[in-house]
Amino acid sequence: MRLWYNPASPFARKVRIVARETGLAEGIDEVNTVVSPVKPNAELARENPLIKIPTLAVPGEGTLYDSAVICEYLDSLHPGAPLFPGAGAERWRALRLQALGDGILDAAVLMRYEGVVRPEALRWGDWISGQLEKIRGGLSALDRECAGWGDRFAIGQITAACVLGYLDFRFAEQDWRAPHPALAQWYAGVAQRPSMKATLPQ
Ligand code: BEZ
């Protein structure tokens, strides 16, 4: 299998963490890929019409995207404890938590693009405030919920960890820890996992 990723992308990090947590990383050729919403990457465009990372090519099966689909596909390939619960209330809880984390990441990545890609004269303060509101609301929800996670590190928790890693990486000045002490304590623990350390964006 071949994975197009960028080390800065939190969505690609989700997939790379899942690959390592499931013991599948050895079988995946990771291709470090430069992506920009304003400069399409021709090689990636041949694999994924949305020209987005992560994208996973699976021999004999075609190409998979986005991160949620790739993560669930990888989870179907290993014999260990599933990262996506199979059915019932636990599955909906895990998928909802993944969606919460992905939504925070969508807002954070849009904020990042706004700051570094959009010309300064075209920036729109209300739009930026709207994204920040989603990030703040999402972090408060994670902070309230994390006490119930125990030592689980399934798809929802992996996504939450990618959110916090991305905020540290791109928005360190925002200090998400001070208003979210429970989340900060949870993150300090999971950040020590080998899968998290191996994929830490530099
Ligand atoms: C970033 O540089 O922050 C970034 C790169 C790729 C995808 C998303 C974010």
Short mmCIF file of C-alpha atoms and ligand atoms in Angstrom, two decimals:
data_model
loop_
_atom_site.label_atom_id
_atom_site.label_comp_id
_atom_site.label_asym_id
_atom_site.label_seq_id
_atom_site.Cartn_x
_atom_site.Cartn_y
_atom_site.Cartn_z
CA MET A 1 0.00 0.00 0.00
CA ARG A 2 1.12 3.54 -0.67
CA LEU A 3 0.13 6.50 1.51
CA TRP A 4 0.45 10.10 0.31
CA TYR A 5 0.87 12.27 3.39
CA ASN A 6 2.46 15.44 4.65
CA PRO A 7 4.07 15.45 8.13
CA ALA A 8 2.24 18.70 8.99
CA SER A 9 -1.22 17.35 8.13
CA PRO A 10 -3.18 16.27 11.24
CA PHE A 11 -5.51 14.16 9.07
CA ALA A 12 -2.54 12.28 7.62
CA ARG A 13 -1.18 11.92 11.16
CA LYS A 14 -4.40 10.16 12.18
CA VAL A 15 -3.81 7.55 9.49
CA ARG A 16 -0.14 7.16 10.37
CA ILE A 17 -0.98 6.67 14.05
CA VAL A 18 -3.61 4.06 13.16
CA ALA A 19 -1.04 2.29 10.94
CA ARG A 20 1.36 2.11 13.88
CA GLU A 21 -1.23 1.20 16.53
CA THR A 22 -2.44 -1.69 14.35
CA GLY A 23 1.03 -2.98 13.42
CA LEU A 24 0.46 -2.28 9.72
CA ALA A 25 3.02 0.50 9.21
CA GLU A 26 5.69 -1.82 7.78
CA GLY A 27 3.45 -2.65 4.84
CA ILE A 28 2.78 0.98 3.93
CA ASP A 29 5.05 3.03 1.69
CA GLU A 30 4.66 6.59 3.05
CA VAL A 31 5.22 9.26 0.38
CA ASN A 32 5.91 12.72 1.79
CA THR A 33 3.87 15.03 -0.46
CA VAL A 34 3.65 18.79 -0.75
CA VAL A 35 0.05 20.00 -0.98
CA SER A 36 -1.46 23.45 -1.28
CA PRO A 37 -5.07 24.44 -1.93
CA VAL A 38 -3.83 26.91 -4.56
CA LYS A 39 -1.10 24.81 -6.26
CA PRO A 40 -2.54 21.40 -7.22
CA ASN A 41 -0.17 18.43 -7.07
CA ALA A 42 -0.43 16.60 -10.42
CA GLU A 43 0.66 13.17 -9.10
CA LEU A 44 -1.88 13.30 -6.28
CA ALA A 45 -4.60 14.51 -8.66
CA ARG A 46 -4.22 11.27 -10.63
CA GLU A 47 -5.01 9.28 -7.46
CA ASN A 48 -7.59 11.50 -5.76
CA PRO A 49 -9.72 14.03 -7.69
CA LEU A 50 -9.97 16.13 -4.52
CA ILE A 51 -6.12 16.42 -4.51
CA LYS A 52 -6.01 15.92 -0.77
CA ILE A 53 -3.91 14.02 1.70
CA PRO A 54 -4.13 11.48 3.16
CA THR A 55 -4.75 9.25 0.14
CA LEU A 56 -4.09 5.49 0.26
CA ALA A 57 -3.55 3.33 -2.83
CA VAL A 58 -4.38 -0.32 -2.18
CA PRO A 59 -3.09 -2.78 -4.82
CA GLY A 60 -6.00 -4.53 -6.48
CA GLU A 61 -8.59 -2.39 -4.71
CA GLY A 62 -7.98 1.17 -5.89
CA THR A 63 -7.53 4.37 -3.96
CA LEU A 64 -9.10 5.34 -0.63
CA TYR A 65 -9.73 8.73 0.98
CA ASP A 66 -10.47 10.57 3.33
CA SER A 67 -8.78 9.92 6.70
CA ALA A 68 -11.90 8.39 8.29
CA VAL A 69 -12.31 5.91 5.43
CA ILE A 70 -8.61 5.01 5.36
CA CYS A 71 -8.48 4.52 9.14
CA GLU A 72 -11.50 2.22 9.11
CA TYR A 73 -10.06 0.30 6.17
CA LEU A 74 -6.74 -0.25 7.98
CA ASP A 75 -8.65 -1.29 11.10
CA SER A 76 -10.31 -4.05 9.03
CA LEU A 77 -6.90 -5.57 8.18
CA HIS A 78 -5.47 -6.51 11.58
CA PRO A 79 -6.41 -9.16 14.15
CA GLY A 80 -6.01 -6.96 17.25
CA ALA A 81 -8.57 -5.01 19.27
CA PRO A 82 -10.61 -2.87 16.85
CA LEU A 83 -10.14 0.90 16.85
CA PHE A 84 -13.65 1.24 15.37
CA PRO A 85 -16.25 -0.56 17.51
CA GLY A 86 -18.26 -2.95 15.33
CA ALA A 87 -21.86 -2.01 16.14
CA GLY A 88 -24.25 -0.43 18.58
CA ALA A 89 -24.01 2.56 20.88
CA GLU A 90 -20.26 2.25 21.33
CA ARG A 91 -19.73 2.58 17.57
CA TRP A 92 -21.87 5.73 17.32
CA ARG A 93 -20.03 7.23 20.30
CA ALA A 94 -16.66 6.55 18.63
CA LEU A 95 -17.76 7.93 15.25
CA ARG A 96 -19.26 11.02 16.86
CA LEU A 97 -16.02 11.66 18.75
CA GLN A 98 -14.04 11.22 15.53
CA ALA A 99 -16.40 13.72 13.81
CA LEU A 100 -15.93 16.19 16.67
CA GLY A 101 -12.14 15.99 16.33
CA ASP A 102 -12.25 16.15 12.52
CA GLY A 103 -14.50 19.22 12.75
CA ILE A 104 -12.08 20.99 15.08
CA LEU A 105 -9.27 20.11 12.68
CA ASP A 106 -11.24 21.42 9.69
CA ALA A 107 -11.59 24.77 11.48
CA ALA A 108 -7.94 24.83 12.58
CA VAL A 109 -6.60 23.99 9.10
CA LEU A 110 -8.85 26.66 7.55
CA MET A 111 -7.47 29.15 10.09
CA ARG A 112 -3.94 28.11 9.17
CA TYR A 113 -4.62 28.59 5.46
CA GLU A 114 -6.26 31.93 6.19
CA GLY A 115 -3.08 33.04 7.94
CA VAL A 116 -0.48 31.78 5.48
CA VAL A 117 -2.19 31.28 2.10
CA ARG A 118 -4.86 33.97 1.73
CA PRO A 119 -3.47 37.41 0.80
CA GLU A 120 -3.63 39.72 3.82
CA ALA A 121 -5.92 42.23 2.09
CA LEU A 122 -8.55 39.49 1.57
CA ARG A 123 -8.67 38.24 5.17
CA TRP A 124 -12.04 38.45 6.92
CA GLY A 125 -12.08 38.90 10.71
CA ASP A 126 -15.62 37.57 11.28
CA TRP A 127 -14.84 34.42 9.36
CA ILE A 128 -11.70 33.84 11.46
CA SER A 129 -13.73 34.45 14.66
CA GLY A 130 -16.28 31.89 13.46
CA GLN A 131 -13.57 29.22 13.07
CA LEU A 132 -12.09 30.08 16.47
CA GLU A 133 -15.53 29.64 18.04
CA LYS A 134 -15.73 26.11 16.64
CA ILE A 135 -12.26 25.29 17.96
CA ARG A 136 -13.04 26.66 21.42
CA GLY A 137 -16.42 24.91 21.62
CA GLY A 138 -14.90 21.65 20.41
CA LEU A 139 -12.05 21.79 22.94
CA SER A 140 -14.53 22.41 25.78
CA ALA A 141 -16.50 19.34 24.69
CA LEU A 142 -13.33 17.21 24.62
CA ASP A 143 -12.34 18.53 28.05
CA ARG A 144 -15.73 17.55 29.49
CA GLU A 145 -15.65 14.09 27.90
CA CYS A 146 -12.07 12.93 28.37
CA ALA A 147 -12.55 11.77 31.99
CA GLY A 148 -14.72 8.95 30.60
CA TRP A 149 -12.14 7.66 28.12
CA GLY A 150 -10.07 5.65 30.61
CA ASP A 151 -7.06 4.16 28.83
CA ARG A 152 -8.93 3.71 25.52
CA PHE A 153 -6.99 4.91 22.45
CA ALA A 154 -9.49 4.14 19.70
CA ILE A 155 -10.40 6.23 16.66
CA GLY A 156 -12.07 9.04 18.64
CA GLN A 157 -9.18 9.41 21.08
CA ILE A 158 -6.63 9.20 18.24
CA THR A 159 -8.44 12.04 16.46
CA ALA A 160 -8.54 14.10 19.67
CA ALA A 161 -4.79 13.55 20.11
CA CYS A 162 -4.21 14.78 16.54
CA VAL A 163 -6.25 17.92 17.32
CA LEU A 164 -4.12 18.77 20.34
CA GLY A 165 -0.87 17.96 18.52
CA TYR A 166 -1.88 20.23 15.64
CA LEU A 167 -2.79 23.11 17.98
CA ASP A 168 0.63 22.75 19.65
CA PHE A 169 2.29 22.70 16.22
CA ARG A 170 0.51 25.57 14.48
CA PHE A 171 -1.17 27.60 17.24
CA ALA A 172 1.21 27.23 20.20
CA GLU A 173 0.54 30.84 21.24
CA GLN A 174 -3.14 29.99 21.94
CA ASP A 175 -2.32 27.84 25.04
CA TRP A 176 -5.24 25.40 24.94
CA ARG A 177 -3.96 23.69 28.13
CA ALA A 178 -4.70 26.42 30.71
CA PRO A 179 -8.50 26.43 30.19
CA HIS A 180 -8.66 22.62 29.67
CA PRO A 181 -6.70 20.96 32.50
CA ALA A 182 -8.35 17.54 32.24
CA LEU A 183 -7.60 17.38 28.51
CA ALA A 184 -4.03 18.56 29.12
CA GLN A 185 -3.50 15.75 31.63
CA TRP A 186 -4.97 13.17 29.25
CA TYR A 187 -2.80 14.41 26.38
CA ALA A 188 0.39 14.34 28.46
CA GLY A 189 -0.17 10.58 28.85
CA VAL A 190 -1.06 9.65 25.26
CA ALA A 191 1.71 11.86 23.82
CA GLN A 192 4.17 9.27 25.20
CA ARG A 193 2.85 6.49 22.97
CA PRO A 194 5.40 5.36 20.33
CA SER A 195 2.82 6.00 17.55
CA MET A 196 2.45 9.62 18.71
CA LYS A 197 6.18 10.19 19.08
CA ALA A 198 6.95 8.68 15.65
CA THR A 199 4.48 11.01 13.92
CA LEU A 200 5.08 14.25 15.85
CA PRO A 201 5.19 17.12 13.32
CA GLN A 202 8.48 19.02 13.45
C1 BEZ B 1 -0.14 22.55 7.63
O1 BEZ B 1 0.95 22.85 7.17
O2 BEZ B 1 -0.58 23.03 8.69
C2 BEZ B 1 -0.99 21.56 6.86
C3 BEZ B 1 -0.39 20.86 5.82
C4 BEZ B 1 -1.17 19.95 5.10
C5 BEZ B 1 -2.50 19.75 5.43
C6 BEZ B 1 -3.06 20.44 6.50
C7 BEZ B 1 -2.29 21.35 7.21
#
